[in-house]
């Protein structure tokens, strides 16, 4: 047992006796895992009407007095230095307030790199506009501030820059020759070895059937509808930031380090985010906006153009992966090898965890999993829509399909044969795993039985028709460090209002709605009497919206805050109350009242009565979420099975996805509507990964060639078929509300499901994404 586990178990032994009946990480289940109140229902988004009426204000929509508009100029070489920089014409242009370059920018510290410290949010640790050095093609080299956006955009064109270019690594094949093993992959070991997988693979007595292939996935760029933007102002040494971010607290802390001020001098709000997907973190543009605002002494709005997002915001990096499988005659795995290399920079630490699925999905007698990185001169890559899992499942699940075909076993049946009893690499018990059921139900509903066993044999006119499937998986995470506050107020009508506060994020996924449902269910109040406030660093600290972790992270903090509130209420209720002497864990709330669990209504006390009797209008409680010990004790993952039907033109090679179904096992589903959208949205992104998305880099100069939505193809209406989603709705006993993450799993497995369907339709195996028609001719 590792020391971390020992510590966790010791901590649990200490905590357990104190709160025997409440949800505790990894110990006792949350009573709310069973349906109660509005949790689980198809509640419409609470922010829907605001957004439809155009009243929801996004980062670039806050008007500030005397505000200047910014335009950013980007470098055109991948490495070297700025040899000459002439800004005089720009400075003389109409409406221009100033031009900021490395020569006049305020002195700033480099942003602490994400994951290097608890609240570090830097996408890279490079200094921002502090010297003449160039590190990537697209690096900001000047910021123009003007009275209007048009004036700033025009003046930017008048700046002339001469670069002294230096040798740069802009060819992946070249970078691969100097690859390295990173110190860790998001805190996990870069290399996992069980037995001697290479030897087992070569031994025909152990590996009767072998698949050994290389799969590649291209670089992808973030393209949220809302452009990255910040509206900032200084008030003395206090910095106010209206941001579009998935991490308000980490942004505030990191900006404070950059400008050398106290964390509480930076006030970040982000009430709405028009899509994040991992890309809405802290990049150069927020730092530049704040620096330029300081220099000008006026508020600044900086909105990156669509091209600017491609230049200055990193996305998913490219991967080259080897998957080798050695199978016994019954399909069980003697060897599973998943290794490979991704492009990264020397100044960031997101190695695209593509081996993570293989660490937890299947039983194999020997394993070799290893990740390498190859440094290139490019904008720092970052998290993007199920980083690792989306591209890792493409390779792993394609290889399994190849094995199934080689052995003449149905792909669904093959996966059933390699279901593990426990986590194959950690040895931990699964908290809850119903992948087999999800797969069977999905196959049944999709009509998987009608799939032609022999590829290329189903044809309808010009169209070759095929079906493919793949496993979806994404880990459960709960981030440490969050706290929630609940304020319970008695109103004039002798009822109560609950306001719950936590600095979390609404990026369109339904956080505010689901947490209002959660609080209403937990506190036994109607939805109308609950408000959830978020997106503001003056509220109790939240955790980032990322890693499909936010719902559980908020949930745990709300549970802790409600316990605290119950303690206060019981004290106010006094000795004559039926609540006297009970532990918070023995209470349950229904219909605006609290009482012993399962007690009849007359043994309950109404919130309003307790407050009235005590002469109080309000009671307020705040508490931090317990550390995520459940993660130490159990292997916790969301699962799914993706089913795809494609039609491939025998004439042009064009691929049309005609039907898609995702069947998921993600614990309890908290809102039918928003969950459906999360799953479907994920699948649509998966279709982009499978068929259309690819960032094209000019290898001579490291410059992105398709930096626009007309050249970088995200799926549009006509690319997306009818998508059906379904789920087991089986609660996880070890997570708050019995729920696991649903934000990212929809993307995973889609690339392989499509490629496997294309193989079934045509007999052509495409091992490099995207599956474009040139690869099928
Ligand atoms: Mo997600 S890539 O963790 O926003």
XYZ file of C-alpha atoms and ligand atoms in Angstrom:
781
model
C 0.000 0.000 0.000
C 1.326 3.427 -0.875
C 1.849 6.064 1.763
C -0.808 8.244 0.162
C -3.329 5.460 0.623
C -2.250 4.892 4.228
C -2.697 8.568 4.970
C -6.078 8.567 3.311
C -7.253 5.527 5.254
C -6.030 6.996 8.529
C -7.827 10.229 7.724
C -11.016 8.331 6.932
C -10.879 6.400 10.200
C -10.702 9.693 12.056
C -13.557 11.312 10.193
C -15.993 8.434 9.915
C -17.210 8.196 13.520
C -17.991 11.921 13.603
C -20.559 11.914 10.840
C -21.862 8.381 10.518
C -24.843 9.035 8.281
C -23.559 11.602 5.796
C -21.884 11.088 2.483
C -18.202 10.725 3.120
C -15.608 10.367 0.433
C -15.173 6.695 -0.267
C -17.104 5.602 2.828
C -20.814 6.216 3.211
C -23.164 6.843 0.284
C -25.055 10.070 -0.237
C -28.779 9.619 0.533
C -29.423 11.863 -2.472
C -28.158 9.156 -4.807
C -31.810 8.094 -4.816
C -34.355 10.311 -6.555
C -35.782 13.051 -4.385
C -37.170 16.505 -5.180
C -36.242 18.098 -8.499
C -32.847 16.368 -8.771
C -32.823 14.145 -11.837
C -35.733 15.901 -13.544
C -35.651 17.645 -16.908
C -35.479 21.140 -15.404
C -34.947 23.833 -18.084
C -31.803 25.953 -17.724
C -32.208 28.733 -15.174
C -30.082 31.006 -17.387
C -31.989 30.118 -20.558
C -34.370 33.110 -20.654
C -31.483 35.560 -19.963
C -29.492 34.131 -22.834
C -32.406 34.024 -25.242
C -33.212 37.676 -24.449
C -29.566 38.674 -24.890
C -29.388 39.837 -21.290
C -26.663 37.474 -20.138
C -23.495 39.548 -20.174
C -20.308 37.908 -21.425
C -16.713 39.072 -20.802
C -16.563 41.347 -23.847
C -19.933 42.936 -23.113
C -19.187 44.917 -19.968
C -19.034 48.612 -20.874
C -16.605 50.563 -18.692
C -16.192 54.357 -18.645
C -13.292 55.583 -20.763
C -12.612 52.108 -22.063
C -10.021 51.474 -24.793
C -10.141 48.649 -27.340
C -7.157 46.417 -27.964
C -5.731 44.747 -31.055
C -2.901 42.241 -30.869
C -0.096 41.748 -33.402
C 1.409 38.271 -33.636
C 4.913 37.158 -34.596
C 5.464 35.537 -37.975
C 8.561 33.494 -37.114
C 8.705 30.499 -34.765
C 11.943 31.372 -32.950
C 14.499 34.153 -32.755
C 14.350 37.770 -31.693
C 12.720 41.020 -32.652
C 15.490 42.946 -34.396
C 13.542 46.088 -35.258
C 10.125 47.326 -34.259
C 8.628 50.543 -35.629
C 5.371 51.664 -34.008
C 5.460 55.368 -34.925
C 2.906 55.175 -37.736
C 0.547 53.173 -35.553
C 0.918 55.608 -32.683
C 0.034 58.485 -35.025
C -3.054 56.750 -36.410
C -6.521 58.105 -35.531
C -7.838 57.217 -32.100
C -4.736 55.412 -30.907
C -3.903 55.848 -27.226
C -0.744 53.794 -27.164
C 1.130 50.843 -28.581
C 2.573 48.419 -26.041
C 5.578 46.264 -26.929
C 8.277 44.565 -24.891
C 10.050 47.913 -24.674
C 7.364 49.753 -22.709
C 5.289 46.968 -21.154
C 5.157 47.044 -17.340
C 7.587 44.655 -15.657
C 5.816 41.386 -14.832
C 6.725 37.981 -13.467
C 6.120 34.961 -15.706
C 2.815 33.258 -14.820
C 3.298 30.186 -12.593
C 2.633 27.135 -14.740
C -0.639 25.260 -14.365
C -0.325 22.314 -11.926
C 3.004 23.596 -10.551
C 1.120 25.134 -7.589
C -2.458 24.560 -6.394
C -3.808 27.787 -7.910
C -1.353 28.231 -10.779
C -3.155 28.838 -14.073
C -0.356 29.743 -16.491
C -0.783 27.955 -19.814
C 2.974 28.334 -20.179
C 5.656 29.800 -17.910
C 7.122 32.066 -20.573
C 7.369 35.760 -19.657
C 4.704 37.809 -21.439
C 6.074 40.653 -23.605
C 9.115 41.215 -21.388
C 11.929 40.836 -23.910
C 12.699 40.578 -27.603
C 12.645 36.762 -27.684
C 10.239 34.838 -29.925
C 9.149 31.334 -28.868
C 6.404 30.493 -31.345
C 4.906 31.663 -34.594
C 1.912 33.627 -33.387
C 3.364 35.018 -30.160
C 1.941 38.481 -29.318
C 4.541 41.181 -30.078
C 2.454 44.357 -29.811
C -0.860 45.534 -28.392
C -2.547 48.629 -29.799
C -5.074 50.521 -27.680
C -7.513 52.835 -29.410
C -10.895 54.485 -28.913
C -12.622 51.947 -31.153
C -11.928 48.381 -32.190
C -11.708 49.422 -35.841
C -9.072 52.051 -35.063
C -7.021 49.548 -33.090
C -7.307 46.919 -35.833
C -6.240 49.455 -38.463
C -3.293 50.842 -36.467
C -2.035 47.307 -35.898
C -1.456 46.991 -39.655
C 0.894 50.003 -39.546
C 3.398 48.369 -37.188
C 6.513 47.045 -38.858
C 8.557 44.299 -37.285
C 11.814 42.762 -38.476
C 12.792 39.438 -36.980
C 16.112 37.690 -36.697
C 14.922 34.157 -37.085
C 16.742 31.316 -35.344
C 16.573 27.577 -35.982
C 13.287 26.172 -34.709
C 11.768 22.734 -34.365
C 8.597 22.881 -36.441
C 8.614 19.394 -37.968
C 7.101 16.698 -35.748
C 9.132 13.903 -37.346
C 12.285 15.827 -36.453
C 11.111 16.552 -32.918
C 10.406 12.835 -32.404
C 14.131 12.134 -32.691
C 14.683 14.064 -29.462
C 11.660 12.872 -27.521
C 11.788 12.534 -23.748
C 9.788 10.875 -20.984
C 8.062 13.592 -18.956
C 8.484 13.527 -15.164
C 4.823 12.618 -14.857
C 1.617 12.639 -16.843
C -0.702 14.824 -14.760
C 0.727 13.361 -11.579
C 0.546 9.769 -12.827
C 3.671 7.817 -13.794
C 4.677 8.242 -17.440
C 5.435 4.535 -17.703
C 3.450 1.590 -16.320
C 4.742 -1.927 -16.714
C 3.143 -5.210 -15.656
C 5.104 -8.318 -16.609
C 7.056 -8.362 -19.868
C 4.513 -7.339 -22.471
C 6.959 -7.170 -25.395
C 8.161 -10.736 -24.785
C 4.592 -11.958 -24.281
C 3.541 -10.338 -27.544
C 6.330 -12.158 -29.411
C 5.535 -15.535 -27.829
C 3.005 -17.371 -30.053
C 2.110 -19.728 -27.212
C 0.807 -16.772 -25.239
C -0.228 -14.431 -28.048
C -1.942 -16.590 -30.636
C -3.331 -13.487 -32.375
C -1.449 -10.222 -32.660
C -2.339 -6.696 -33.721
C 0.498 -4.176 -33.709
C -0.178 -0.836 -35.358
C 0.562 2.880 -35.242
C -2.232 5.434 -35.061
C -1.905 9.176 -35.482
C -4.098 12.089 -34.536
C -3.517 15.684 -35.640
C -3.336 18.883 -33.706
C -6.723 20.476 -32.935
C -7.613 24.040 -32.087
C -10.174 25.386 -29.662
C -13.098 27.048 -31.361
C -15.671 28.003 -28.752
C -18.358 30.292 -30.171
C -17.368 33.013 -27.689
C -13.929 34.381 -28.562
C -11.428 34.657 -25.743
C -11.896 38.050 -24.161
C -11.217 40.121 -21.073
C -12.471 43.531 -19.998
C -10.151 44.901 -17.318
C -9.655 47.983 -15.189
C -7.236 49.069 -12.467
C -8.439 50.952 -9.434
C -5.185 51.961 -7.742
C -3.405 48.678 -7.179
C -6.615 46.665 -7.493
C -7.268 44.779 -10.702
C -10.805 44.122 -11.908
C -11.173 41.436 -14.591
C -14.343 40.528 -16.456
C -13.101 37.274 -17.906
C -14.309 34.306 -19.906
C -12.743 31.557 -17.863
C -13.176 28.092 -16.419
C -11.027 29.011 -13.415
C -11.786 32.348 -11.713
C -9.829 31.649 -8.519
C -6.724 30.310 -10.230
C -6.828 33.233 -12.682
C -6.949 35.754 -9.842
C -4.113 34.087 -7.940
C -1.923 33.794 -11.009
C -2.529 37.392 -12.143
C -1.599 38.473 -8.615
C 1.756 36.665 -8.973
C 2.335 38.208 -12.402
C 1.744 41.765 -11.162
C 3.235 41.253 -7.691
C 0.073 42.135 -5.771
C -1.993 40.327 -3.141
C -4.494 37.750 -4.382
C -7.429 39.635 -2.875
C -6.486 42.692 -4.943
C -7.562 40.833 -8.073
C -11.307 40.522 -8.561
C -12.254 38.148 -11.356
C -15.803 37.492 -12.461
C -17.055 35.241 -15.204
C -20.825 34.937 -14.995
C -21.236 33.264 -18.399
C -18.791 31.547 -20.688
C -19.669 30.862 -24.310
C -17.966 27.494 -24.387
C -14.673 26.540 -22.767
C -13.766 22.923 -23.517
C -10.419 23.333 -21.733
C -9.368 26.398 -23.712
C -10.710 29.122 -21.439
C -7.858 29.323 -19.006
C -5.255 32.001 -18.392
C -3.371 32.936 -21.560
C -1.330 35.928 -22.638
C -4.341 38.033 -23.595
C -5.643 38.592 -20.051
C -2.130 39.491 -18.876
C -1.620 41.818 -21.853
C -4.996 43.488 -21.312
C -4.149 44.164 -17.664
C -0.632 45.363 -18.533
C -1.881 47.677 -21.292
C -4.607 49.011 -19.019
C -1.997 49.799 -16.397
C 0.143 51.578 -18.969
C -2.786 53.598 -20.334
C -4.396 54.295 -16.981
C -7.750 53.398 -18.564
C -9.981 50.309 -18.732
C -9.285 47.979 -21.632
C -11.330 45.457 -23.566
C -9.298 42.841 -25.377
C -11.131 40.371 -27.620
C -8.989 37.987 -29.629
C -10.049 37.676 -33.236
C -10.857 34.164 -34.481
C -7.390 34.108 -36.022
C -5.993 35.394 -32.740
C -7.480 32.418 -30.910
C -5.566 30.108 -33.265
C -2.312 32.060 -32.777
C -2.353 32.690 -29.042
C -4.516 29.934 -27.507
C -3.240 26.372 -27.535
C -5.329 23.331 -28.306
C -4.916 19.598 -28.422
C -1.520 18.404 -29.517
C -0.810 15.800 -32.166
C -0.090 12.222 -31.193
C 1.615 9.197 -32.643
C 0.561 6.061 -30.779
C 1.413 2.405 -30.989
C -1.089 -0.161 -29.768
C -0.075 -3.804 -29.735
C -2.419 -6.539 -28.536
C -1.565 -10.179 -28.002
C -4.656 -12.370 -27.594
C -5.278 -15.972 -26.634
C -7.638 -18.042 -28.790
C -10.586 -17.117 -26.518
C -9.967 -13.399 -27.020
C -8.525 -12.660 -23.586
C -5.435 -10.471 -23.653
C -1.989 -11.804 -22.860
C -0.347 -8.493 -23.723
C -1.522 -4.918 -24.021
C 0.971 -2.298 -25.195
C 0.046 1.347 -25.635
C 2.964 3.721 -26.133
C 3.645 6.838 -28.089
C 4.707 10.407 -28.282
C 3.024 13.796 -28.479
C 4.245 17.267 -29.393
C 4.654 19.664 -26.484
C 6.719 22.758 -25.703
C 9.527 23.130 -23.216
C 7.375 25.683 -21.382
C 4.188 23.797 -20.582
C 3.226 20.449 -19.110
C 0.163 18.968 -20.819
C 1.391 15.659 -22.270
C -2.045 14.573 -23.568
C -2.695 11.518 -21.390
C -3.515 9.123 -24.228
C -2.523 6.004 -22.251
C -5.036 6.684 -19.476
C -7.877 4.614 -20.987
C -5.638 1.547 -21.233
C -4.752 1.891 -17.557
C -8.313 1.218 -16.426
C -10.388 -0.420 -19.138
C -9.354 -3.987 -19.863
C -7.849 -7.062 -18.264
C -4.482 -8.136 -19.703
C -1.835 -10.420 -18.247
C 0.975 -8.072 -19.183
C 1.009 -4.385 -19.952
C 3.366 -1.729 -21.174
C 2.053 1.822 -21.221
C 4.401 4.690 -21.861
C 4.113 8.320 -22.861
C 6.817 10.481 -24.351
C 6.846 14.108 -25.414
C 8.729 15.869 -28.198
C 9.352 19.586 -27.766
C 8.452 21.901 -30.627
C 8.289 25.636 -31.193
C 4.549 26.216 -31.068
C 1.956 27.819 -28.837
C 1.662 25.841 -25.593
C -0.796 23.011 -26.063
C -3.460 22.548 -23.438
C -6.446 20.539 -22.285
C -9.089 20.109 -24.941
C -12.355 18.141 -24.838
C -11.422 14.946 -23.008
C -7.678 15.397 -23.404
C -5.930 12.035 -23.661
C -9.031 9.897 -23.552
C -10.484 11.140 -26.833
C -7.361 10.403 -28.893
C -6.199 7.500 -26.706
C -9.487 5.669 -27.249
C -9.111 6.216 -30.998
C -5.938 4.125 -30.992
C -6.938 1.544 -28.377
C -10.465 0.978 -29.630
C -9.360 0.832 -33.269
C -6.803 -1.832 -32.349
C -9.440 -3.862 -30.514
C -11.616 -3.688 -33.612
C -8.682 -4.925 -35.676
C -8.212 -7.795 -33.233
C -11.908 -8.678 -33.295
C -11.800 -8.760 -37.098
C -8.602 -10.856 -37.170
C -10.115 -13.361 -34.764
C -13.609 -13.341 -36.221
C -15.152 -12.322 -32.894
C -17.910 -9.719 -32.643
C -16.413 -6.451 -31.273
C -19.051 -6.268 -28.518
C -18.384 -9.872 -27.478
C -14.611 -9.313 -27.501
C -14.936 -6.412 -25.084
C -17.169 -8.501 -22.801
C -14.408 -11.115 -22.602
C -11.808 -8.655 -21.357
C -13.821 -6.914 -18.652
C -11.539 -6.698 -15.605
C -12.561 -7.699 -12.067
C -10.689 -4.755 -10.594
C -8.684 -1.839 -11.892
C -5.979 -3.512 -13.994
C -3.135 -1.161 -13.058
C -3.979 0.186 -9.572
C -5.660 -2.985 -8.320
C -8.373 -0.881 -6.679
C -11.996 -1.909 -6.669
C -14.209 -0.041 -9.113
C -16.564 2.303 -7.273
C -19.283 1.376 -9.743
C -18.868 -0.080 -13.210
C -21.782 -1.107 -15.387
C -20.098 -0.851 -18.750
C -21.183 -4.323 -19.814
C -24.851 -3.424 -19.224
C -24.494 -0.078 -21.007
C -22.853 -1.815 -23.959
C -25.497 -4.532 -24.173
C -28.372 -2.054 -23.907
C -26.796 0.194 -26.536
C -26.168 -2.694 -28.927
C -29.761 -3.849 -28.560
C -31.247 -0.414 -29.142
C -28.933 0.375 -32.067
C -29.671 -2.865 -33.850
C -26.050 -3.999 -33.688
C -27.170 -7.513 -34.569
C -27.823 -6.342 -38.138
C -24.142 -5.461 -38.672
C -22.558 -7.414 -41.529
C -19.748 -9.550 -40.135
C -17.810 -9.329 -43.397
C -16.622 -5.794 -44.268
C -17.650 -4.180 -47.538
C -20.647 -6.424 -48.135
C -23.550 -4.060 -47.504
C -24.204 -1.685 -50.346
C -27.111 0.618 -51.167
C -26.529 2.096 -54.609
C -23.407 4.235 -54.485
C -23.190 3.904 -50.695
C -21.288 1.286 -48.727
C -22.916 0.926 -45.329
C -21.169 -0.169 -42.150
C -21.436 -0.200 -38.374
C -18.743 0.293 -35.754
C -18.555 0.568 -32.009
C -16.040 1.611 -29.372
C -15.797 2.064 -25.628
C -16.064 5.527 -24.115
C -14.391 6.322 -20.817
C -13.445 9.322 -18.744
C -12.188 9.428 -15.151
C -14.200 10.723 -12.216
C -12.451 13.642 -10.591
C -13.279 15.818 -7.642
C -10.960 18.760 -7.146
C -9.771 19.704 -3.666
C -10.003 23.240 -2.341
C -13.642 24.249 -2.803
C -15.987 25.722 -0.222
C -19.637 26.701 -0.269
C -21.808 29.110 1.682
C -25.536 28.716 2.235
C -27.602 31.664 3.379
C -31.129 30.813 4.530
C -33.425 33.806 4.769
C -36.985 34.082 6.071
C -39.161 36.115 3.763
C -42.392 38.009 4.362
C -44.640 35.076 3.481
C -43.168 32.965 6.261
C -41.245 30.833 3.813
C -37.493 30.717 3.292
C -35.076 31.452 0.482
C -31.756 29.667 0.182
C -28.830 31.310 -1.562
C -25.852 29.091 -2.229
C -22.535 30.650 -3.191
C -19.373 29.165 -4.620
C -16.937 30.652 -7.150
C -17.667 28.078 -9.822
C -18.484 28.322 -13.513
C -21.329 28.184 -16.003
C -19.964 27.541 -19.471
C -23.288 26.466 -20.898
C -23.311 22.965 -19.457
C -25.999 23.651 -16.879
C -24.022 24.061 -13.652
C -26.285 26.738 -12.219
C -29.408 24.730 -13.020
C -28.170 21.405 -11.705
C -26.794 22.866 -8.490
C -30.074 24.691 -7.848
C -31.803 21.327 -8.296
C -29.271 19.736 -5.975
C -29.707 22.315 -3.225
C -33.490 22.220 -3.553
C -33.483 18.435 -3.193
C -31.017 18.417 -0.308
C -32.719 21.217 1.605
C -36.252 20.058 0.872
C -37.218 23.316 -0.829
C -38.996 24.055 -4.085
C -36.687 25.116 -6.904
C -38.084 28.668 -6.910
C -36.786 29.181 -3.364
C -33.177 28.382 -4.276
C -30.562 30.581 -5.914
C -27.094 29.485 -6.899
C -24.458 32.236 -7.200
C -21.125 31.559 -8.875
C -18.441 32.975 -11.164
C -17.010 35.596 -8.780
C -13.797 35.464 -6.741
C -15.434 37.320 -3.845
C -17.527 34.196 -3.190
C -16.175 31.152 -1.294
C -13.409 29.571 -3.369
C -14.460 27.252 -6.135
C -12.540 24.742 -8.164
C -11.944 24.820 -11.872
C -14.578 23.737 -14.353
C -12.517 21.066 -16.008
C -11.852 17.387 -16.035
C -15.624 16.813 -15.847
C -15.190 17.429 -12.126
C -17.176 20.507 -11.272
C -20.537 18.962 -10.397
C -18.967 16.606 -7.856
C -16.672 19.336 -6.522
C -19.551 21.749 -5.896
C -21.736 18.914 -4.648
C -19.265 17.945 -1.924
C -18.874 21.548 -0.745
C -22.649 22.034 -0.644
C -23.047 18.855 1.440
C -20.462 20.169 3.911
C -22.088 23.617 4.068
C -25.537 22.088 4.606
C -24.200 20.016 7.513
C -22.889 23.219 9.026
C -26.219 24.938 8.451
C -28.070 22.065 10.127
C -25.856 22.372 13.208
C -26.721 26.048 13.492
C -30.419 25.389 12.966
C -30.485 22.698 15.648
C -28.863 25.059 18.083
C -31.457 27.715 17.262
C -34.252 25.139 17.565
C -33.441 24.605 21.244
C -33.944 21.814 23.759
C -37.696 21.397 23.233
C -37.336 20.741 19.553
C -37.780 17.216 18.185
C -34.368 17.808 16.605
C -32.627 18.114 19.953
C -29.692 15.763 20.409
C -29.616 14.523 16.832
C -26.534 14.586 14.621
C -26.825 16.474 11.321
C -26.338 13.175 9.584
C -29.499 11.787 11.160
C -31.614 14.567 9.636
C -33.331 14.853 6.330
C -35.174 17.767 4.774
C -38.612 17.664 3.131
C -41.200 20.307 2.267
C -39.358 23.219 3.878
C -38.790 21.313 7.113
C -36.109 19.176 8.737
C -36.532 16.146 10.921
C -35.102 12.741 11.772
C -34.669 10.648 8.643
C -37.876 8.797 7.685
C -39.789 10.548 10.476
C -43.462 11.532 10.019
C -44.190 15.145 9.156
C -45.186 16.091 12.729
C -41.696 15.312 13.972
C -40.235 17.780 11.504
C -39.554 21.430 12.130
C -40.035 24.039 9.417
C -37.023 26.207 8.653
C -39.242 29.273 8.907
C -40.517 28.264 12.366
C -37.050 27.648 13.743
C -35.890 31.053 12.540
C -39.044 32.814 13.762
C -38.858 31.231 17.226
C -35.231 32.273 17.550
C -36.081 35.797 16.373
C -33.760 35.447 13.407
C -34.277 36.488 9.794
C -31.284 34.661 8.507
C -28.784 31.940 9.173
C -25.593 31.491 7.179
C -23.118 28.633 7.069
C -19.917 28.045 5.153
C -17.744 24.940 4.914
C -15.000 23.434 2.803
C -15.455 20.189 0.927
C -13.618 17.217 2.453
C -10.516 16.076 0.544
C -11.342 13.714 -2.350
C -10.393 10.515 -0.540
C -12.777 8.448 -2.660
C -10.275 8.845 -5.492
C -7.554 7.240 -3.419
C -9.664 4.284 -2.430
C -11.544 3.424 -5.613
C -11.029 3.332 -9.323
C -13.718 5.782 -10.416
C -14.610 6.306 -14.051
C -17.513 7.105 -16.286
C -18.129 4.607 -19.080
C -20.027 4.251 -22.278
C -20.351 2.439 -25.556
C -20.540 4.387 -28.815
C -22.326 2.928 -31.833
C -22.006 4.397 -35.298
C -23.475 3.713 -38.719
C -21.718 5.246 -41.726
C -22.363 5.440 -45.431
C -19.245 5.758 -47.569
C -19.547 6.762 -51.221
C -17.896 4.141 -53.413
C -17.396 6.891 -56.003
C -15.932 9.801 -53.994
C -14.908 8.245 -50.697
C -17.132 10.726 -48.854
C -18.130 9.533 -45.388
C -21.564 10.394 -44.010
C -22.426 9.335 -40.488
C -26.040 8.235 -40.796
C -26.844 7.149 -37.227
C -25.132 7.425 -33.869
C -25.977 6.152 -30.407
C -24.131 6.605 -27.123
C -25.040 4.393 -24.174
C -23.484 5.663 -20.946
C -22.818 4.562 -17.388
C -21.977 7.748 -15.491
C -23.640 7.247 -12.134
C -26.824 9.111 -11.440
C -28.001 11.570 -14.091
C -28.968 14.836 -12.417
C -30.871 16.615 -15.175
C -32.313 14.771 -18.171
C -32.156 17.810 -20.443
C -28.718 19.192 -19.688
C -27.225 15.688 -19.526
C -28.647 14.851 -22.941
C -27.043 18.023 -24.307
C -23.707 17.203 -22.682
C -23.635 13.721 -24.185
C -24.807 14.833 -27.622
C -22.477 17.844 -27.677
C -19.596 15.556 -26.797
C -20.498 13.145 -29.559
C -20.678 16.005 -32.074
C -17.175 17.093 -31.051
C -16.165 13.471 -31.476
C -17.513 13.577 -35.033
C -15.307 16.618 -35.654
C -12.314 14.691 -34.338
C -13.244 11.690 -36.460
C -13.988 13.397 -39.749
C -13.216 17.095 -40.106
C -10.915 18.748 -37.590
C -7.213 19.159 -38.286
C -4.905 22.062 -37.599
C -2.513 22.378 -40.510
C 0.949 23.651 -39.715
C 3.332 25.023 -42.321
C 6.322 22.936 -41.343
C 8.790 25.481 -42.712
C 7.701 28.276 -40.383
C 5.597 26.617 -37.706
C 2.673 28.794 -38.725
C -0.897 27.532 -38.533
C -2.233 27.676 -42.082
C -5.957 27.231 -41.450
C -6.523 29.808 -38.720
C -10.181 30.446 -39.466
C -13.503 28.650 -39.240
C -13.727 28.589 -43.028
C -10.527 26.524 -43.246
C -10.642 24.630 -39.954
C -13.728 22.477 -40.179
C -15.867 21.876 -37.134
C -18.949 19.751 -37.754
C -21.945 21.744 -38.906
C -25.610 20.855 -39.031
C -25.291 18.813 -42.212
C -22.463 16.706 -40.739
C -24.470 15.634 -37.723
C -27.004 12.826 -37.982
C -29.735 11.913 -35.555
C -27.922 11.127 -32.299
C -29.508 9.045 -29.595
C -28.213 8.872 -26.044
C -29.177 6.598 -23.169
C -27.751 5.743 -19.772
C -27.844 3.232 -16.955
C -28.635 5.868 -14.285
C -27.026 3.586 -11.706
C -25.845 5.705 -8.765
C -22.206 5.577 -7.728
C -22.115 4.898 -3.975
C -18.920 6.900 -3.549
C -19.604 10.228 -5.218
C -21.775 13.174 -4.165
C -25.336 12.677 -5.469
C -24.183 9.317 -6.834
C -23.057 11.144 -9.977
C -19.896 10.947 -12.028
C -18.753 13.387 -14.691
C -20.603 13.603 -17.999
C -18.971 16.645 -19.622
C -16.256 14.973 -21.632
C -17.053 11.287 -21.974
C -19.314 11.882 -24.977
C -16.273 12.706 -27.127
C -14.322 9.604 -26.198
C -14.574 6.530 -28.364
C -16.277 8.433 -31.197
C -13.163 8.581 -33.386
C -12.765 4.813 -33.204
C -16.502 4.092 -33.552
C -16.492 6.047 -36.828
C -13.220 4.552 -38.132
C -14.426 1.064 -37.194
C -17.706 1.672 -39.014
C -15.766 2.875 -42.061
C -13.768 -0.363 -41.960
C -16.950 -2.389 -41.705
C -18.412 -0.492 -44.661
C -15.364 -0.572 -46.924
C -12.733 -2.974 -45.616
C -10.357 0.006 -45.453
C -8.631 0.609 -42.125
C -7.817 4.274 -41.542
C -5.333 4.690 -38.698
C -4.840 8.418 -39.003
C -7.437 11.015 -38.093
C -9.362 12.710 -39.530
C -10.935 10.094 -41.795
C -11.034 12.247 -44.908
C -12.033 10.977 -48.320
C -8.485 11.046 -49.735
C -7.630 8.243 -47.290
C -10.414 6.076 -48.728
C -9.745 6.392 -52.447
Mo -12.019 20.158 -20.030
S -10.639 19.742 -21.534
O -11.166 19.619 -18.664
O -12.450 21.776 -20.012
